[in-house]
Short mmCIF file of C-alpha atoms in Angstrom, two decimals:
data_model
loop_
_atom_site.label_atom_id
_atom_site.label_comp_id
_atom_site.label_asym_id
_atom_site.label_seq_id
_atom_site.Cartn_x
_atom_site.Cartn_y
_atom_site.Cartn_z
CA UNK A 13 -41.47 -234.83 -225.43
CA UNK A 14 -38.26 -232.87 -225.23
CA UNK A 15 -38.64 -229.27 -226.32
CA UNK A 16 -36.21 -228.14 -228.98
CA UNK A 17 -35.04 -224.60 -229.68
CA UNK A 18 -34.95 -222.84 -233.03
CA UNK A 19 -31.89 -224.30 -234.77
CA UNK A 20 -31.67 -222.21 -237.94
CA UNK A 21 -32.76 -218.76 -239.11
CA UNK A 22 -32.58 -217.71 -242.77
CA UNK A 23 -33.64 -214.19 -243.69
CA UNK A 24 -31.54 -214.05 -246.86
CA UNK A 25 -32.81 -211.52 -249.37
CA UNK A 26 -35.11 -209.75 -246.92
CA UNK A 27 -33.76 -206.22 -247.16
CA UNK A 28 -34.96 -204.99 -243.80
CA UNK A 29 -31.66 -203.54 -242.66
CA UNK A 30 -30.29 -203.49 -239.14
CA UNK A 31 -33.56 -204.57 -237.55
CA UNK A 32 -32.98 -208.12 -238.77
CA UNK A 33 -29.51 -208.25 -237.28
CA UNK A 34 -30.84 -206.90 -233.97
CA UNK A 35 -33.50 -209.63 -233.99
CA UNK A 36 -30.91 -212.33 -234.71
CA UNK A 37 -28.67 -210.98 -231.95
CA UNK A 38 -31.54 -211.02 -229.46
CA UNK A 39 -32.43 -214.58 -230.41
CA UNK A 40 -28.85 -215.73 -229.88
CA UNK A 41 -28.40 -214.04 -226.54
CA UNK A 42 -31.89 -214.97 -225.33
CA UNK A 43 -31.26 -218.68 -224.96
CA UNK A 44 -33.24 -219.76 -228.03
CA UNK A 45 -30.40 -221.99 -229.17
CA UNK A 46 -29.83 -220.77 -232.74
CA UNK A 47 -27.02 -222.68 -234.44
CA UNK A 48 -27.24 -221.25 -237.99
CA UNK A 49 -28.02 -217.72 -239.21
CA UNK A 50 -28.16 -216.59 -242.83
CA UNK A 51 -28.49 -212.83 -243.33
CA UNK A 52 -27.13 -212.66 -246.88
CA UNK A 53 -28.38 -209.66 -248.88
CA UNK A 54 -30.27 -208.11 -245.97
CA UNK A 55 -28.61 -204.66 -246.09
CA UNK A 56 -27.73 -204.78 -242.41
CA UNK A 57 -24.68 -202.54 -242.78
CA UNK A 58 -22.28 -201.73 -239.94
CA UNK A 59 -25.07 -200.88 -237.52
CA UNK A 60 -26.71 -204.26 -238.01
CA UNK A 61 -23.37 -206.06 -237.77
CA UNK A 62 -22.73 -204.37 -234.42
CA UNK A 63 -26.16 -205.44 -233.14
CA UNK A 64 -25.47 -208.99 -234.26
CA UNK A 65 -22.05 -209.01 -232.63
CA UNK A 66 -23.66 -208.29 -229.26
CA UNK A 67 -25.03 -211.84 -229.19
CA UNK A 68 -21.94 -213.63 -230.47
CA UNK A 69 -19.85 -213.88 -227.32
CA UNK A 70 -19.07 -216.79 -225.06
CA UNK A 71 -22.02 -219.09 -224.55
CA UNK A 72 -23.55 -218.46 -227.98
CA UNK A 73 -24.34 -221.85 -229.64
CA UNK A 74 -23.99 -220.55 -233.22
CA UNK A 75 -21.98 -222.78 -235.58
CA UNK A 76 -22.66 -221.02 -238.91
CA UNK A 77 -22.99 -217.30 -239.73
CA UNK A 78 -23.52 -215.92 -243.24
CA UNK A 79 -23.40 -212.15 -243.79
CA UNK A 80 -22.72 -211.87 -247.52
CA UNK A 81 -23.60 -208.74 -249.54
CA UNK A 82 -24.51 -206.47 -246.64
CA UNK A 83 -22.39 -203.32 -247.18
CA UNK A 84 -20.38 -204.17 -244.07
CA UNK A 85 -17.16 -202.17 -243.77
CA UNK A 86 -14.16 -202.57 -241.49
CA UNK A 87 -16.13 -200.98 -238.63
CA UNK A 88 -18.89 -203.58 -238.51
CA UNK A 89 -16.60 -206.47 -239.39
CA UNK A 90 -14.27 -205.50 -236.57
CA UNK A 91 -17.09 -205.77 -234.03
CA UNK A 92 -18.13 -209.20 -235.32
CA UNK A 93 -14.54 -210.46 -235.18
CA UNK A 94 -14.00 -209.07 -231.69
CA UNK A 95 -17.04 -210.99 -230.48
CA UNK A 96 -15.74 -214.18 -232.09
CA UNK A 97 -12.53 -214.07 -230.07
CA UNK A 98 -14.45 -215.46 -227.12
CA UNK A 99 -16.74 -217.73 -229.12
CA UNK A 100 -16.18 -221.48 -228.79
CA UNK A 101 -18.74 -222.90 -231.24
CA UNK A 102 -18.71 -221.03 -234.60
CA UNK A 103 -17.25 -223.12 -237.43
CA UNK A 104 -18.39 -221.27 -240.58
CA UNK A 105 -18.09 -217.52 -241.21
CA UNK A 106 -19.06 -216.10 -244.62
CA UNK A 107 -18.70 -212.35 -245.21
CA UNK A 108 -18.30 -212.35 -249.00
CA UNK A 109 -19.25 -209.36 -251.15
CA UNK A 110 -18.78 -206.65 -248.52
CA UNK A 111 -16.40 -203.68 -248.18
CA UNK A 112 -13.76 -205.19 -245.92
CA UNK A 113 -10.20 -203.91 -246.33
CA UNK A 114 -8.62 -204.46 -242.94
CA UNK A 115 -7.67 -208.09 -242.28
CA UNK A 116 -6.35 -207.53 -238.76
CA UNK A 117 -9.73 -208.20 -237.06
CA UNK A 118 -10.06 -211.66 -238.62
CA UNK A 119 -6.39 -212.33 -237.82
CA UNK A 120 -7.04 -211.62 -234.14
CA UNK A 121 -10.08 -213.90 -234.24
CA UNK A 122 -8.12 -216.72 -235.85
CA UNK A 123 -5.40 -216.43 -233.22
CA UNK A 124 -7.87 -216.57 -230.34
CA UNK A 125 -10.64 -218.76 -231.76
CA UNK A 126 -10.26 -222.52 -231.44
CA UNK A 127 -13.13 -223.75 -233.61
CA UNK A 128 -13.41 -221.76 -236.90
CA UNK A 129 -13.08 -224.23 -239.79
CA UNK A 130 -14.24 -222.15 -242.79
CA UNK A 131 -13.82 -218.44 -243.58
CA UNK A 132 -14.93 -216.79 -246.82
CA UNK A 133 -13.78 -213.25 -247.58
CA UNK A 134 -14.58 -213.57 -251.29
CA UNK A 135 -15.06 -210.26 -253.15
CA UNK A 136 -13.63 -207.93 -250.53
CA UNK A 137 -10.46 -205.85 -250.70
CA UNK A 138 -7.96 -207.13 -248.16
CA UNK A 139 -5.19 -206.94 -250.77
CA UNK A 140 -1.72 -208.45 -250.62
CA UNK A 141 -0.96 -207.15 -247.13
CA UNK A 142 -4.20 -208.60 -245.72
CA UNK A 143 -3.65 -211.97 -247.40
CA UNK A 144 -0.10 -212.11 -246.01
CA UNK A 145 -1.34 -211.29 -242.52
CA UNK A 146 -3.96 -214.05 -242.63
CA UNK A 147 -1.44 -216.55 -243.98
CA UNK A 148 0.99 -215.81 -241.16
CA UNK A 149 -1.68 -216.62 -238.58
CA UNK A 150 -1.97 -220.11 -240.09
CA UNK A 151 1.63 -220.94 -239.21
CA UNK A 152 2.32 -222.89 -236.02
CA UNK A 153 2.47 -220.97 -232.77
CA UNK A 154 5.83 -219.34 -232.05
CA UNK A 155 7.03 -219.93 -235.62
CA UNK A 156 10.27 -217.94 -235.75
CA UNK A 157 9.15 -216.46 -232.44
CA UNK A 158 6.16 -214.72 -234.04
CA UNK A 159 2.44 -214.95 -233.30
CA UNK A 160 0.40 -217.53 -235.16
CA UNK A 161 -0.94 -220.83 -234.15
CA UNK A 162 -4.41 -221.31 -235.66
CA UNK A 163 -4.89 -225.07 -235.95
CA UNK A 164 -8.55 -225.39 -236.99
CA UNK A 165 -9.07 -223.50 -240.28
CA UNK A 166 -9.69 -225.97 -243.11
CA UNK A 167 -11.23 -223.77 -245.83
CA UNK A 168 -10.07 -220.25 -246.74
CA UNK A 169 -11.56 -218.25 -249.62
CA UNK A 170 -9.79 -214.97 -250.39
CA UNK A 171 -10.76 -214.89 -254.07
CA UNK A 172 -11.26 -211.53 -255.81
CA UNK A 173 -9.46 -209.55 -253.11
CA UNK A 174 -6.80 -207.74 -255.15
CA UNK A 175 -4.12 -210.11 -253.86
CA UNK A 176 -0.90 -209.94 -255.86
CA UNK A 177 2.13 -212.20 -256.20
CA UNK A 178 3.81 -210.30 -253.37
CA UNK A 179 1.64 -212.17 -250.84
CA UNK A 180 2.25 -215.61 -252.27
CA UNK A 181 5.43 -216.43 -250.35
CA UNK A 182 3.54 -216.07 -247.07
CA UNK A 183 0.61 -218.04 -248.54
CA UNK A 184 3.05 -220.77 -249.57
CA UNK A 185 4.37 -220.91 -246.01
CA UNK A 186 0.78 -221.38 -244.80
CA UNK A 187 0.35 -224.21 -247.32
CA UNK A 188 3.59 -225.74 -246.12
CA UNK A 189 3.07 -225.39 -242.38
CA UNK A 190 -0.64 -225.20 -241.53
CA UNK A 191 -1.78 -228.23 -239.52
CA UNK A 192 -5.34 -227.95 -240.86
CA UNK A 193 -5.73 -225.99 -244.15
CA UNK A 194 -7.08 -228.35 -246.84
CA UNK A 195 -8.88 -226.06 -249.34
CA UNK A 196 -7.56 -222.68 -250.52
CA UNK A 197 -9.34 -220.43 -253.03
CA UNK A 198 -7.25 -217.70 -254.70
CA UNK A 199 -9.33 -217.23 -257.87
CA UNK A 200 -9.68 -213.77 -259.37
CA UNK A 201 -6.47 -212.42 -257.88
CA UNK A 202 -3.73 -211.19 -260.27
CA UNK A 203 -0.99 -213.45 -258.92
CA UNK A 204 0.13 -214.68 -262.36
CA UNK A 205 2.75 -217.33 -263.04
CA UNK A 206 5.05 -216.00 -260.34
CA UNK A 207 2.43 -216.23 -257.62
CA UNK A 208 1.22 -219.66 -258.72
CA UNK A 209 4.77 -220.95 -258.63
CA UNK A 210 5.29 -219.64 -255.10
CA UNK A 211 2.04 -221.10 -253.77
CA UNK A 212 2.66 -224.51 -255.28
CA UNK A 213 6.20 -224.36 -253.97
CA UNK A 214 4.75 -224.81 -250.51
CA UNK A 215 3.06 -228.12 -251.34
CA UNK A 216 4.84 -231.20 -250.07
CA UNK A 217 4.02 -234.75 -249.16
CA UNK A 218 3.19 -233.92 -245.56
CA UNK A 219 1.07 -230.80 -246.07
CA UNK A 220 -2.67 -230.90 -245.34
CA UNK A 221 -3.74 -228.98 -248.46
CA UNK A 222 -5.84 -231.07 -250.86
CA UNK A 223 -6.97 -228.46 -253.36
CA UNK A 224 -6.11 -224.91 -254.41
CA UNK A 225 -8.25 -222.94 -256.84
CA UNK A 226 -6.61 -220.34 -259.09
CA UNK A 227 -9.18 -219.48 -261.76
CA UNK A 228 -8.76 -216.10 -263.48
CA UNK A 229 -5.37 -215.48 -261.89
CA UNK A 230 -3.52 -214.57 -265.08
CA UNK A 231 -2.58 -218.11 -266.02
CA UNK A 232 -3.34 -219.39 -269.54
CA UNK A 233 -4.91 -222.48 -268.02
CA UNK A 234 -6.11 -222.52 -264.45
CA UNK A 235 -8.72 -224.03 -262.19
CA UNK A 236 -8.89 -226.34 -259.19
CA UNK A 237 -5.50 -227.98 -258.70
CA UNK A 238 -5.37 -231.26 -256.78
CA UNK A 239 -2.35 -230.87 -254.56
CA UNK A 240 -1.53 -234.55 -254.69
CA UNK A 241 -0.56 -233.93 -258.32
CA UNK A 242 2.34 -231.81 -257.15
CA UNK A 243 3.00 -233.23 -253.70
CA UNK A 244 5.91 -235.61 -253.69
CA UNK A 245 8.02 -235.63 -250.56
CA UNK A 246 10.99 -237.05 -252.46
CA UNK A 247 10.81 -234.77 -255.51
CA UNK A 248 8.96 -231.55 -254.74
CA UNK A 249 10.68 -229.56 -257.47
CA UNK A 250 9.90 -232.12 -260.17
CA UNK A 251 6.24 -232.18 -259.20
CA UNK A 252 6.00 -228.41 -259.29
CA UNK A 253 7.62 -228.22 -262.72
CA UNK A 254 5.10 -230.69 -264.13
CA UNK A 255 2.01 -228.96 -262.79
CA UNK A 256 3.23 -225.48 -263.72
CA UNK A 257 3.95 -226.54 -267.28
CA UNK A 258 0.40 -227.78 -267.45
CA UNK A 259 -1.02 -224.58 -265.98
CA UNK A 260 1.13 -222.16 -267.92
CA UNK A 261 3.55 -223.14 -270.69
CA UNK A 262 5.58 -220.00 -270.01
CA UNK A 263 6.62 -221.31 -266.62
CA UNK A 264 9.49 -223.77 -266.83
CA UNK A 265 9.58 -224.63 -263.17
CA UNK A 266 9.99 -223.34 -259.66
CA UNK A 267 12.21 -224.05 -256.72
CA UNK A 268 10.57 -225.54 -253.62
CA UNK A 269 10.62 -223.55 -250.43
CA UNK A 270 13.55 -224.28 -248.13
CA UNK A 271 12.81 -226.55 -245.17
CA UNK A 272 10.80 -224.76 -242.50
CA UNK A 273 12.82 -223.87 -239.42
CA UNK A 274 11.75 -225.47 -236.18
CA UNK A 275 9.48 -223.42 -233.96
CA UNK A 276 11.36 -221.62 -231.25
CA UNK A 277 10.87 -223.01 -227.80
CA UNK A 278 10.07 -220.53 -225.01
CA UNK A 279 13.14 -219.69 -223.02
CA UNK A 280 13.14 -220.65 -219.40
CA UNK A 281 13.81 -217.92 -216.94
#
């Protein structure tokens, strides 16, 4: 019969450090055909992340990579993201519970990568500036003449990342304009009423978002919010007022975002 390669490798909880990442990297680059790797809680650190990144380039068949709780800092994360820029198969990347502060590496990956559908940065520290940077990448290409253009990301989890209301205008623009984002998790960030109002202000009848989660965000009542409860192409403001009154009685309403400007067309020379 037809010989099949090893499709999945789970070493979660085996705290053997960088050696496990080196093994996984060798398996990926050696033509074994791994499609899923789970190295959660393996203490691989930056050294292990770098070894893993060596096998992530073009030609790697991996579709799912989980590296949660591994003491990975910006150094190791940057190497993984750099490798993903040339990857054409990975759809799920989970790096929750690490020590990631710099969002620029994942922004570069999202600009270049054409297949990532789910990214979890839960329990890191990208902050408001990092959340804004990621959100801007989710806008259409050449939006206001600026870089952007990711059209594949469907699920984004930036919960518990010290994101404040200051990032929520850019997040709302992502909600309004992204051609693919359907599930957004903002739980555990101190965005409060102001931030919730801004995010929901981006919802409209034509947006792709189906659910946004805002548990423990400083709202008296919060949780998963079905966007169709606030999406009404003919009365965005009215829908937002209703959902915000339900979430937080102190919020009387919010104005919808102004219509998005058309993307600038490249000038002919």
